[in-house]
Amino acid sequence: MTENTSHTRPYSGVIAHLKQAGLRPTRQRIALAKLLFEGENRHVTAEDLHAEARAAGVSVSLATIYNSLHQFTDAGIMREVVVEAGRSYFDTNTGDHHHFFHEDTGSLEDIPTELINVSALPAAPQGKSVQRVDVIVRVSADD
Amino acid sequence: MTENTSHTRPYSGVIAHLKQAGLRPTRQRIALAKLLFEGENRHVTAEDLHAEARAAGVSVSLATIYNSLHQFTDAGIMREVVVEAGRSYFDTNTGDHHHFFHEDTGSLEDIPTELINVSALPAAPQGKSVQRVDVIVRVSADD
DNA sequence: TCTCGTTTCTGGAATAATTCTAAACTATTG
DNA sequence: CAATAGTTTAGAATTATTCCAGAAACGAGA
Ligand SMILES: [Mn+2]
Ligand SMILES: [Mn+2]
Ligand SMILES: [Zn+2]
Ligand SMILES: [Zn+2]
């Protein structure tokens, strides 16, 4: 079992994690990776992560937050989720799953893929292939 | 049968359509409604509609395009679909359905609700209720 | 461990979509 | 035809994100 399922890894594996992703383990990427990958899976916006880094005493520019988030996404260790116009969420859970979007709080919650049965997908138009199927269940407080 | 299924209506029904939605039939709303509701269902961005209006010789400000699109949405005769960060699509099809999102062209295509079986939705967290379930199938040209 | 070419980081300017504002207009109603 | 409330608009403002170009950090070799 060489397979390490991202969030079960103790701490300090971040550097290896970054290298495996083909990214130099710089001071800022290490700090961000620790915040993101140690512990539970998370859904963050760039601003969220920026604030969190500051709070943790890590000095990183917002531009670097965006750069890192996109690099992590391109490297396949995060993914981008779009639920609201004008704001991007980045998800540390890269496995197959779906989301509850809490409209009140603007937060995302994972829905394990087994819990939703997306079947009988119409064939993708010819010459095209399906990149991903996103299911977003929008919930909010009862009336 | 008082029910008129939006796009089977001849033309000139727009005024009635707007009134039913509780919106004054102003010159610009009538023009936009004609572009939007006469003919097939459509998915447009604010800029799309603005360009189309100009092309049709209708002078409407971009602010009014946004206002109208939101008013139509609030009135329930359109709905907003979010598939890409930073751009909103407005859909004239308010019925239950899902979408193919063509990443290459940035266009949306309806998927009739019957074609996708979203079952066994996990219960919405207590005190919350499901507003909508969006399924987005992202497709793009084969590698 | 020093060196140097390459990558990364950064503050601030630039962009793009959308929203806001306040003044000018227009639909509606009596 | 008013009078009034609703609507439109140009342009400024806002928000999220990206771009830029110089400074700093990384790491493969010597
Ligand atoms: Mn992006
Ligand atoms: Mn909106
Ligand atoms: Zn998730
Ligand atoms: Zn649609």
mmCIF file of C-alpha atoms (C1' of nucleotides) and ligand atoms in Angstrom:
data_model
loop_
_atom_site.group_PDB
_atom_site.id
_atom_site.type_symbol
_atom_site.label_atom_id
_atom_site.label_comp_id
_atom_site.label_asym_id
_atom_site.label_seq_id
_atom_site.Cartn_x
_atom_site.Cartn_y
_atom_site.Cartn_z
ATOM 1 C CA MET A 1 0.000 0.000 0.000
ATOM 2 C CA THR A 2 1.910 2.942 -1.358
ATOM 3 C CA GLU A 3 -1.417 4.706 -1.639
ATOM 4 C CA ASN A 4 -1.788 7.470 0.917
ATOM 5 C CA THR A 5 -5.271 8.876 1.077
ATOM 6 C CA SER A 6 -4.494 12.547 1.511
ATOM 7 C CA HIS A 7 -6.045 13.371 4.844
ATOM 8 C CA THR A 8 -5.024 10.327 6.812
ATOM 9 C CA ARG A 9 -1.378 11.334 6.454
ATOM 10 C CA PRO A 10 0.295 12.494 9.653
ATOM 11 C CA TYR A 11 1.907 15.876 9.436
ATOM 12 C CA SER A 12 5.144 16.780 7.654
ATOM 13 C CA GLY A 13 4.192 14.783 4.591
ATOM 14 C CA VAL A 14 3.354 18.074 2.909
ATOM 15 C CA ILE A 15 6.758 18.440 1.346
ATOM 16 C CA ALA A 16 6.575 15.003 -0.216
ATOM 17 C CA HIS A 17 3.029 15.747 -1.271
ATOM 18 C CA LEU A 18 4.144 18.901 -3.059
ATOM 19 C CA LYS A 19 7.070 17.208 -4.734
ATOM 20 C CA GLN A 20 4.877 14.399 -5.965
ATOM 21 C CA ALA A 21 2.671 17.048 -7.493
ATOM 22 C CA GLY A 22 5.689 18.468 -9.279
ATOM 23 C CA LEU A 23 5.745 21.647 -7.216
ATOM 24 C CA ARG A 24 8.713 23.069 -5.399
ATOM 25 C CA PRO A 25 8.147 23.061 -1.689
ATOM 26 C CA THR A 26 8.532 26.762 -1.080
ATOM 27 C CA ARG A 27 7.895 28.382 2.268
ATOM 28 C CA GLN A 28 4.459 29.637 1.225
ATOM 29 C CA ARG A 29 3.351 26.473 -0.528
ATOM 30 C CA ILE A 30 4.360 24.407 2.483
ATOM 31 C CA ALA A 31 2.428 26.668 4.826
ATOM 32 C CA LEU A 32 -0.661 26.617 2.627
ATOM 33 C CA ALA A 33 -0.451 22.881 2.081
ATOM 34 C CA LYS A 34 -0.338 22.349 5.822
ATOM 35 C CA LEU A 35 -3.413 24.452 6.319
ATOM 36 C CA LEU A 36 -5.197 22.683 3.500
ATOM 37 C CA PHE A 37 -4.167 19.069 3.641
ATOM 38 C CA GLU A 38 -3.514 18.297 7.265
ATOM 39 C CA GLY A 39 -6.791 17.342 8.854
ATOM 40 C CA GLU A 40 -10.208 17.036 7.291
ATOM 41 C CA ASN A 41 -11.063 17.823 3.714
ATOM 42 C CA ARG A 42 -11.996 21.418 3.159
ATOM 43 C CA HIS A 43 -13.683 23.859 0.830
ATOM 44 C CA VAL A 44 -12.082 27.278 0.814
ATOM 45 C CA THR A 45 -12.178 30.476 -1.160
ATOM 46 C CA ALA A 46 -8.987 32.390 -1.863
ATOM 47 C CA GLU A 47 -9.970 34.990 0.702
ATOM 48 C CA ASP A 48 -10.719 32.315 3.299
ATOM 49 C CA LEU A 49 -7.313 30.810 2.909
ATOM 50 C CA HIS A 50 -5.624 34.177 2.890
ATOM 51 C CA ALA A 51 -7.281 35.140 6.175
ATOM 52 C CA GLU A 52 -6.444 31.779 7.657
ATOM 53 C CA ALA A 53 -2.811 32.087 6.683
ATOM 54 C CA ARG A 54 -2.543 35.513 8.277
ATOM 55 C CA ALA A 55 -4.256 34.240 11.407
ATOM 56 C CA ALA A 56 -1.660 31.479 11.503
ATOM 57 C CA GLY A 57 1.068 34.062 11.308
ATOM 58 C CA VAL A 58 2.052 33.136 7.776
ATOM 59 C CA SER A 59 2.723 36.056 5.495
ATOM 60 C CA VAL A 60 1.585 35.255 1.967
ATOM 61 C CA SER A 61 0.291 37.604 -0.670
ATOM 62 C CA LEU A 62 -3.152 37.155 -2.115
ATOM 63 C CA ALA A 63 -1.612 36.698 -5.559
ATOM 64 C CA THR A 64 0.306 33.730 -4.222
ATOM 65 C CA ILE A 65 -2.841 32.291 -2.695
ATOM 66 C CA TYR A 66 -4.458 32.366 -6.120
ATOM 67 C CA ASN A 67 -1.355 31.007 -7.797
ATOM 68 C CA SER A 68 -1.063 28.147 -5.332
ATOM 69 C CA LEU A 69 -4.716 27.238 -5.441
ATOM 70 C CA HIS A 70 -4.584 27.049 -9.224
ATOM 71 C CA GLN A 71 -1.325 25.119 -9.193
ATOM 72 C CA PHE A 72 -2.742 22.632 -6.698
ATOM 73 C CA THR A 73 -5.795 22.308 -8.888
ATOM 74 C CA ASP A 74 -3.784 21.841 -12.074
ATOM 75 C CA ALA A 75 -1.619 19.282 -10.306
ATOM 76 C CA GLY A 76 -4.749 17.368 -9.361
ATOM 77 C CA ILE A 77 -4.442 17.650 -5.599
ATOM 78 C CA MET A 78 -7.403 20.035 -5.341
ATOM 79 C CA ARG A 79 -10.348 20.878 -7.475
ATOM 80 C CA GLU A 80 -12.384 23.951 -8.192
ATOM 81 C CA VAL A 81 -16.082 24.030 -7.478
ATOM 82 C CA VAL A 82 -18.378 26.705 -8.853
ATOM 83 C CA VAL A 83 -21.698 27.271 -7.138
ATOM 84 C CA GLU A 84 -22.095 31.024 -7.056
ATOM 85 C CA ALA A 85 -21.331 33.514 -9.743
ATOM 86 C CA GLY A 86 -18.331 35.567 -8.782
ATOM 87 C CA ARG A 87 -16.725 33.297 -6.221
ATOM 88 C CA SER A 88 -14.638 30.175 -6.603
ATOM 89 C CA TYR A 89 -14.337 27.443 -4.024
ATOM 90 C CA PHE A 90 -11.391 25.097 -3.913
ATOM 91 C CA ASP A 91 -11.879 21.596 -2.600
ATOM 92 C CA THR A 92 -9.223 19.371 -1.084
ATOM 93 C CA ASN A 93 -11.368 16.344 -1.777
ATOM 94 C CA THR A 94 -10.466 15.257 -5.292
ATOM 95 C CA GLY A 95 -12.420 12.026 -5.149
ATOM 96 C CA ASP A 96 -15.758 11.524 -6.830
ATOM 97 C CA HIS A 97 -18.410 13.279 -4.766
ATOM 98 C CA HIS A 98 -21.098 15.927 -4.824
ATOM 99 C CA HIS A 99 -22.156 18.899 -2.732
ATOM 100 C CA PHE A 100 -24.740 20.507 -0.584
ATOM 101 C CA PHE A 101 -24.477 24.239 -0.962
ATOM 102 C CA HIS A 102 -25.815 26.093 2.050
ATOM 103 C CA GLU A 103 -27.094 29.282 0.532
ATOM 104 C CA ASP A 104 -27.397 31.033 3.895
ATOM 105 C CA THR A 105 -23.838 30.521 5.003
ATOM 106 C CA GLY A 106 -22.196 30.153 1.620
ATOM 107 C CA SER A 107 -20.603 26.888 2.687
ATOM 108 C CA LEU A 108 -20.199 23.561 0.947
ATOM 109 C CA GLU A 109 -20.676 20.108 2.385
ATOM 110 C CA ASP A 110 -19.651 16.888 0.686
ATOM 111 C CA ILE A 111 -22.150 14.267 -0.378
ATOM 112 C CA PRO A 112 -20.505 10.885 -0.903
ATOM 113 C CA THR A 113 -20.951 9.792 -4.479
ATOM 114 C CA GLU A 114 -22.775 6.589 -3.480
ATOM 115 C CA LEU A 115 -25.584 8.609 -1.954
ATOM 116 C CA ILE A 116 -26.634 10.008 -5.288
ATOM 117 C CA ASN A 117 -27.549 7.891 -8.196
ATOM 118 C CA VAL A 118 -26.879 9.774 -11.395
ATOM 119 C CA SER A 119 -27.865 7.273 -13.990
ATOM 120 C CA ALA A 120 -28.752 7.068 -17.616
ATOM 121 C CA LEU A 121 -26.649 10.027 -18.609
ATOM 122 C CA PRO A 122 -27.516 10.941 -22.147
ATOM 123 C CA ALA A 123 -24.580 10.219 -24.415
ATOM 124 C CA ALA A 124 -22.203 13.117 -24.696
ATOM 125 C CA PRO A 125 -22.548 14.773 -28.080
ATOM 126 C CA GLN A 126 -20.287 13.043 -30.627
ATOM 127 C CA GLY A 127 -16.649 13.996 -30.550
ATOM 128 C CA LYS A 128 -17.040 15.197 -27.014
ATOM 129 C CA SER A 129 -16.358 13.482 -23.757
ATOM 130 C CA VAL A 130 -17.593 14.031 -20.247
ATOM 131 C CA GLN A 131 -15.055 15.738 -18.036
ATOM 132 C CA ARG A 132 -17.053 15.696 -14.860
ATOM 133 C CA VAL A 133 -20.567 15.534 -13.527
ATOM 134 C CA ASP A 134 -21.361 17.978 -10.758
ATOM 135 C CA VAL A 135 -24.432 17.645 -8.606
ATOM 136 C CA ILE A 136 -25.186 20.609 -6.411
ATOM 137 C CA VAL A 137 -28.002 20.392 -3.912
ATOM 138 C CA ARG A 138 -28.877 23.919 -2.855
ATOM 139 C CA VAL A 139 -30.334 24.097 0.619
ATOM 140 C CA SER A 140 -31.393 26.956 2.847
ATOM 141 C CA ALA A 141 -33.361 27.539 6.017
ATOM 142 C CA ASP A 142 -37.041 26.609 5.810
ATOM 143 C CA ASP A 143 -39.429 29.466 5.105
ATOM 144 C CA MET B 1 -56.471 25.257 -20.655
ATOM 145 C CA THR B 2 -55.363 28.667 -19.481
ATOM 146 C CA GLU B 3 -51.872 27.258 -19.288
ATOM 147 C CA ASN B 4 -49.611 28.623 -22.003
ATOM 148 C CA THR B 5 -46.294 26.897 -22.180
ATOM 149 C CA SER B 6 -43.978 29.842 -22.724
ATOM 150 C CA HIS B 7 -42.431 29.133 -26.076
ATOM 151 C CA THR B 8 -45.448 27.929 -27.990
ATOM 152 C CA ARG B 9 -47.044 31.344 -27.634
ATOM 153 C CA PRO B 10 -47.340 33.303 -30.890
ATOM 154 C CA TYR B 11 -45.908 36.767 -30.735
ATOM 155 C CA SER B 12 -47.384 39.742 -28.913
ATOM 156 C CA GLY B 13 -48.147 37.638 -25.872
ATOM 157 C CA VAL B 14 -45.092 39.192 -24.274
ATOM 158 C CA ILE B 15 -47.063 42.034 -22.764
ATOM 159 C CA ALA B 16 -49.442 39.661 -21.067
ATOM 160 C CA HIS B 17 -46.526 37.542 -20.010
ATOM 161 C CA LEU B 18 -44.856 40.506 -18.353
ATOM 162 C CA LYS B 19 -48.047 41.645 -16.651
ATOM 163 C CA GLN B 20 -48.646 38.180 -15.291
ATOM 164 C CA ALA B 21 -45.167 38.343 -13.852
ATOM 165 C CA GLY B 22 -46.068 41.600 -12.148
ATOM 166 C CA LEU B 23 -43.774 43.679 -14.321
ATOM 167 C CA ARG B 24 -44.733 46.800 -16.209
ATOM 168 C CA PRO B 25 -44.452 46.227 -19.923
ATOM 169 C CA THR B 26 -41.937 48.935 -20.680
ATOM 170 C CA ARG B 27 -40.367 49.431 -24.063
ATOM 171 C CA GLN B 28 -37.128 47.731 -23.029
ATOM 172 C CA ARG B 29 -38.722 44.847 -21.166
ATOM 173 C CA ILE B 30 -40.994 44.128 -24.101
ATOM 174 C CA ALA B 31 -38.078 44.110 -26.496
ATOM 175 C CA LEU B 32 -36.022 41.842 -24.270
ATOM 176 C CA ALA B 33 -38.941 39.541 -23.587
ATOM 177 C CA LYS B 34 -39.511 39.152 -27.308
ATOM 178 C CA LEU B 35 -35.901 38.229 -27.849
ATOM 179 C CA LEU B 36 -35.980 35.820 -24.942
ATOM 180 C CA PHE B 37 -39.373 34.193 -24.958
ATOM 181 C CA GLU B 38 -40.438 34.030 -28.552
ATOM 182 C CA GLY B 39 -39.002 30.929 -30.073
ATOM 183 C CA GLU B 40 -36.947 28.218 -28.447
ATOM 184 C CA ASN B 41 -35.723 28.203 -24.900
ATOM 185 C CA ARG B 42 -32.397 29.908 -24.481
ATOM 186 C CA HIS B 43 -29.402 30.358 -22.242
ATOM 187 C CA VAL B 44 -27.892 33.823 -22.372
ATOM 188 C CA THR B 45 -25.407 35.943 -20.515
ATOM 189 C CA ALA B 46 -26.060 39.616 -19.909
ATOM 190 C CA GLU B 47 -23.541 40.538 -22.573
ATOM 191 C CA ASP B 48 -25.092 38.115 -25.057
ATOM 192 C CA LEU B 49 -28.480 39.667 -24.643
ATOM 193 C CA HIS B 50 -27.090 43.173 -24.767
ATOM 194 C CA ALA B 51 -25.345 42.465 -28.050
ATOM 195 C CA GLU B 52 -28.440 40.810 -29.432
ATOM 196 C CA ALA B 53 -30.607 43.747 -28.493
ATOM 197 C CA ARG B 54 -28.262 46.181 -30.226
ATOM 198 C CA ALA B 55 -28.154 43.958 -33.285
ATOM 199 C CA ALA B 56 -31.938 44.044 -33.304
ATOM 200 C CA GLY B 57 -31.789 47.820 -33.225
ATOM 201 C CA VAL B 58 -33.077 48.047 -29.680
ATOM 202 C CA SER B 59 -31.291 50.558 -27.509
ATOM 203 C CA VAL B 60 -31.055 49.286 -23.946
ATOM 204 C CA SER B 61 -28.385 49.959 -21.376
ATOM 205 C CA LEU B 62 -26.385 47.144 -19.887
ATOM 206 C CA ALA B 63 -27.691 48.077 -16.443
ATOM 207 C CA THR B 64 -31.209 47.511 -17.699
ATOM 208 C CA ILE B 65 -30.227 44.154 -19.126
ATOM 209 C CA TYR B 66 -29.015 43.112 -15.691
ATOM 210 C CA ASN B 67 -32.082 44.583 -14.009
ATOM 211 C CA SER B 68 -34.441 42.809 -16.377
ATOM 212 C CA LEU B 69 -32.693 39.486 -16.187
ATOM 213 C CA HIS B 70 -32.850 39.587 -12.406
ATOM 214 C CA GLN B 71 -36.450 40.727 -12.402
ATOM 215 C CA PHE B 72 -37.417 37.938 -14.777
ATOM 216 C CA THR B 73 -35.595 35.528 -12.541
ATOM 217 C CA ASP B 74 -37.220 36.820 -9.371
ATOM 218 C CA ALA B 75 -40.588 36.671 -11.061
ATOM 219 C CA GLY B 76 -39.958 33.050 -11.903
ATOM 220 C CA ILE B 77 -40.037 33.335 -15.678
ATOM 221 C CA MET B 78 -36.306 32.704 -15.981
ATOM 222 C CA ARG B 79 -33.653 31.151 -13.854
ATOM 223 C CA GLU B 80 -29.988 31.715 -13.239
ATOM 224 C CA VAL B 81 -27.476 28.962 -13.903
ATOM 225 C CA VAL B 82 -23.936 29.089 -12.618
ATOM 226 C CA VAL B 83 -21.335 26.938 -14.312
ATOM 227 C CA GLU B 84 -18.268 29.123 -14.542
ATOM 228 C CA ALA B 85 -16.827 31.447 -11.965
ATOM 229 C CA GLY B 86 -17.315 35.018 -13.025
ATOM 230 C CA ARG B 87 -20.163 34.621 -15.515
ATOM 231 C CA SER B 88 -23.873 34.095 -15.039
ATOM 232 C CA TYR B 89 -26.165 32.410 -17.517
ATOM 233 C CA PHE B 90 -29.883 33.039 -17.566
ATOM 234 C CA ASP B 91 -32.200 30.313 -18.737
ATOM 235 C CA THR B 92 -35.671 30.770 -20.194
ATOM 236 C CA ASN B 93 -36.501 27.175 -19.355
ATOM 237 C CA THR B 94 -37.843 27.250 -15.821
ATOM 238 C CA GLY B 95 -38.955 23.654 -15.819
ATOM 239 C CA ASP B 96 -37.093 20.892 -14.063
ATOM 240 C CA HIS B 97 -34.055 19.997 -16.148
ATOM 241 C CA HIS B 98 -30.295 19.752 -16.146
ATOM 242 C CA HIS B 99 -27.401 20.853 -18.343
ATOM 243 C CA PHE B 100 -24.534 19.914 -20.515
ATOM 244 C CA PHE B 101 -21.908 22.608 -20.294
ATOM 245 C CA HIS B 102 -19.707 22.730 -23.352
ATOM 246 C CA GLU B 103 -16.434 23.948 -21.954
ATOM 247 C CA ASP B 104 -15.000 24.744 -25.383
ATOM 248 C CA THR B 105 -17.760 27.010 -26.529
ATOM 249 C CA GLY B 106 -19.061 28.123 -23.166
ATOM 250 C CA SER B 107 -22.581 27.108 -24.119
ATOM 251 C CA LEU B 108 -25.296 25.274 -22.244
ATOM 252 C CA GLU B 109 -27.595 22.562 -23.532
ATOM 253 C CA ASP B 110 -30.645 21.256 -21.714
ATOM 254 C CA ILE B 111 -30.907 17.700 -20.513
ATOM 255 C CA PRO B 112 -34.516 16.691 -19.880
ATOM 256 C CA THR B 113 -34.972 15.766 -16.250
ATOM 257 C CA GLU B 114 -36.167 12.256 -17.098
ATOM 258 C CA LEU B 115 -32.832 11.431 -18.629
ATOM 259 C CA ILE B 116 -31.027 11.721 -15.340
ATOM 260 C CA ASN B 117 -31.945 9.756 -12.308
ATOM 261 C CA VAL B 118 -30.898 11.629 -9.196
ATOM 262 C CA SER B 119 -32.093 9.351 -6.490
ATOM 263 C CA ALA B 120 -31.618 8.721 -2.817
ATOM 264 C CA LEU B 121 -30.757 12.284 -2.014
ATOM 265 C CA PRO B 122 -29.430 12.408 1.502
ATOM 266 C CA ALA B 123 -31.887 14.226 3.729
ATOM 267 C CA ALA B 124 -31.306 17.941 3.830
ATOM 268 C CA PRO B 125 -29.795 18.943 7.152
ATOM 269 C CA GLN B 126 -32.572 19.583 9.706
ATOM 270 C CA GLY B 127 -34.288 22.931 9.512
ATOM 271 C CA LYS B 128 -33.163 23.279 5.946
ATOM 272 C CA SER B 129 -34.936 22.501 2.743
ATOM 273 C CA VAL B 130 -33.766 21.775 -0.749
ATOM 274 C CA GLN B 131 -34.198 24.704 -3.095
ATOM 275 C CA ARG B 132 -32.962 23.040 -6.203
ATOM 276 C CA VAL B 133 -30.763 20.257 -7.472
ATOM 277 C CA ASP B 134 -28.459 21.172 -10.309
ATOM 278 C CA VAL B 135 -26.707 18.571 -12.373
ATOM 279 C CA ILE B 136 -24.038 19.886 -14.678
ATOM 280 C CA VAL B 137 -22.377 17.549 -17.124
ATOM 281 C CA ARG B 138 -19.186 19.182 -18.322
ATOM 282 C CA VAL B 139 -18.166 18.073 -21.768
ATOM 283 C CA SER B 140 -15.377 19.081 -24.102
ATOM 284 C CA ALA B 141 -13.731 17.867 -27.276
ATOM 285 C CA ASP B 142 -11.964 14.536 -27.006
ATOM 286 C CA ASP B 143 -8.234 14.693 -26.431
ATOM 287 C "C1'" DT C 1 28.981 25.479 0.607
ATOM 288 C "C1'" DC C 2 29.035 28.983 -3.233
ATOM 289 C "C1'" DT C 3 27.158 30.137 -7.708
ATOM 290 C "C1'" DC C 4 23.962 31.057 -11.071
ATOM 291 C "C1'" DG C 5 20.079 30.163 -13.942
ATOM 292 C "C1'" DT C 6 15.285 29.356 -13.086
ATOM 293 C "C1'" DT C 7 11.187 29.473 -10.516
ATOM 294 C "C1'" DT C 8 8.420 31.779 -7.309
ATOM 295 C "C1'" DC C 9 6.631 35.624 -4.718
ATOM 296 C "C1'" DT C 10 4.832 40.131 -4.259
ATOM 297 C "C1'" DG C 11 2.584 44.860 -4.213
ATOM 298 C "C1'" DG C 12 0.236 47.363 -6.981
ATOM 299 C "C1'" DA C 13 -1.938 48.195 -11.346
ATOM 300 C "C1'" DA C 14 -5.215 46.254 -14.539
ATOM 301 C "C1'" DT C 15 -9.410 43.546 -15.903
ATOM 302 C "C1'" DA C 16 -14.010 41.818 -16.176
ATOM 303 C "C1'" DA C 17 -18.473 41.098 -14.568
ATOM 304 C "C1'" DT C 18 -21.769 43.084 -11.992
ATOM 305 C "C1'" DT C 19 -23.935 46.522 -8.942
ATOM 306 C "C1'" DC C 20 -24.892 51.100 -7.379
ATOM 307 C "C1'" DT C 21 -26.377 56.022 -7.826
ATOM 308 C "C1'" DA C 22 -28.942 59.795 -8.617
ATOM 309 C "C1'" DA C 23 -31.048 62.194 -12.106
ATOM 310 C "C1'" DA C 24 -34.048 61.904 -16.261
ATOM 311 C "C1'" DC C 25 -37.983 59.380 -18.103
ATOM 312 C "C1'" DT C 26 -42.282 56.782 -18.618
ATOM 313 C "C1'" DA C 27 -46.275 53.876 -17.432
ATOM 314 C "C1'" DT C 28 -50.406 53.965 -14.860
ATOM 315 C "C1'" DT C 29 -54.313 55.783 -12.695
ATOM 316 C "C1'" DG C 30 -57.619 59.015 -11.572
ATOM 317 C "C1'" DC D 1 -53.902 65.534 -18.806
ATOM 318 C "C1'" DA D 2 -51.639 65.672 -14.162
ATOM 319 C "C1'" DA D 3 -49.478 63.361 -10.187
ATOM 320 C "C1'" DT D 4 -47.057 59.489 -8.502
ATOM 321 C "C1'" DA D 5 -44.645 55.473 -8.398
ATOM 322 C "C1'" DG D 6 -41.853 52.594 -11.095
ATOM 323 C "C1'" DT D 7 -38.052 52.358 -14.636
ATOM 324 C "C1'" DT D 8 -34.016 53.480 -17.304
ATOM 325 C "C1'" DT D 9 -29.481 55.114 -17.779
ATOM 326 C "C1'" DA D 10 -24.553 56.781 -17.875
ATOM 327 C "C1'" DG D 11 -21.017 56.504 -15.350
ATOM 328 C "C1'" DA D 12 -18.850 55.637 -11.011
ATOM 329 C "C1'" DA D 13 -18.007 52.016 -7.715
ATOM 330 C "C1'" DT D 14 -17.280 47.318 -6.133
ATOM 331 C "C1'" DT D 15 -15.583 42.594 -6.094
ATOM 332 C "C1'" DA D 16 -13.111 38.788 -7.410
ATOM 333 C "C1'" DT D 17 -9.383 37.643 -9.952
ATOM 334 C "C1'" DT D 18 -5.393 38.234 -13.036
ATOM 335 C "C1'" DC D 19 -1.383 40.542 -14.747
ATOM 336 C "C1'" DC D 20 3.154 42.695 -14.252
ATOM 337 C "C1'" DA D 21 7.906 43.358 -13.525
ATOM 338 C "C1'" DG D 22 11.265 43.496 -10.119
ATOM 339 C "C1'" DA D 23 13.003 41.203 -5.795
ATOM 340 C "C1'" DA D 24 13.687 36.958 -3.345
ATOM 341 C "C1'" DA D 25 14.204 32.073 -2.906
ATOM 342 C "C1'" DC D 26 15.284 27.442 -4.800
ATOM 343 C "C1'" DG D 27 18.298 23.794 -6.130
ATOM 344 C "C1'" DA D 28 21.524 21.549 -9.542
ATOM 345 C "C1'" DG D 29 25.984 21.514 -10.053
ATOM 346 C "C1'" DA D 30 30.931 22.911 -9.158
HETATM 347 MN MN MN E 1 -9.610 29.502 -12.248
HETATM 348 MN MN MN E 2 -27.691 37.519 -9.353
HETATM 349 ZN ZN ZN E 3 -16.204 18.642 -1.764
HETATM 350 ZN ZN ZN E 4 -31.599 25.091 -19.395
#
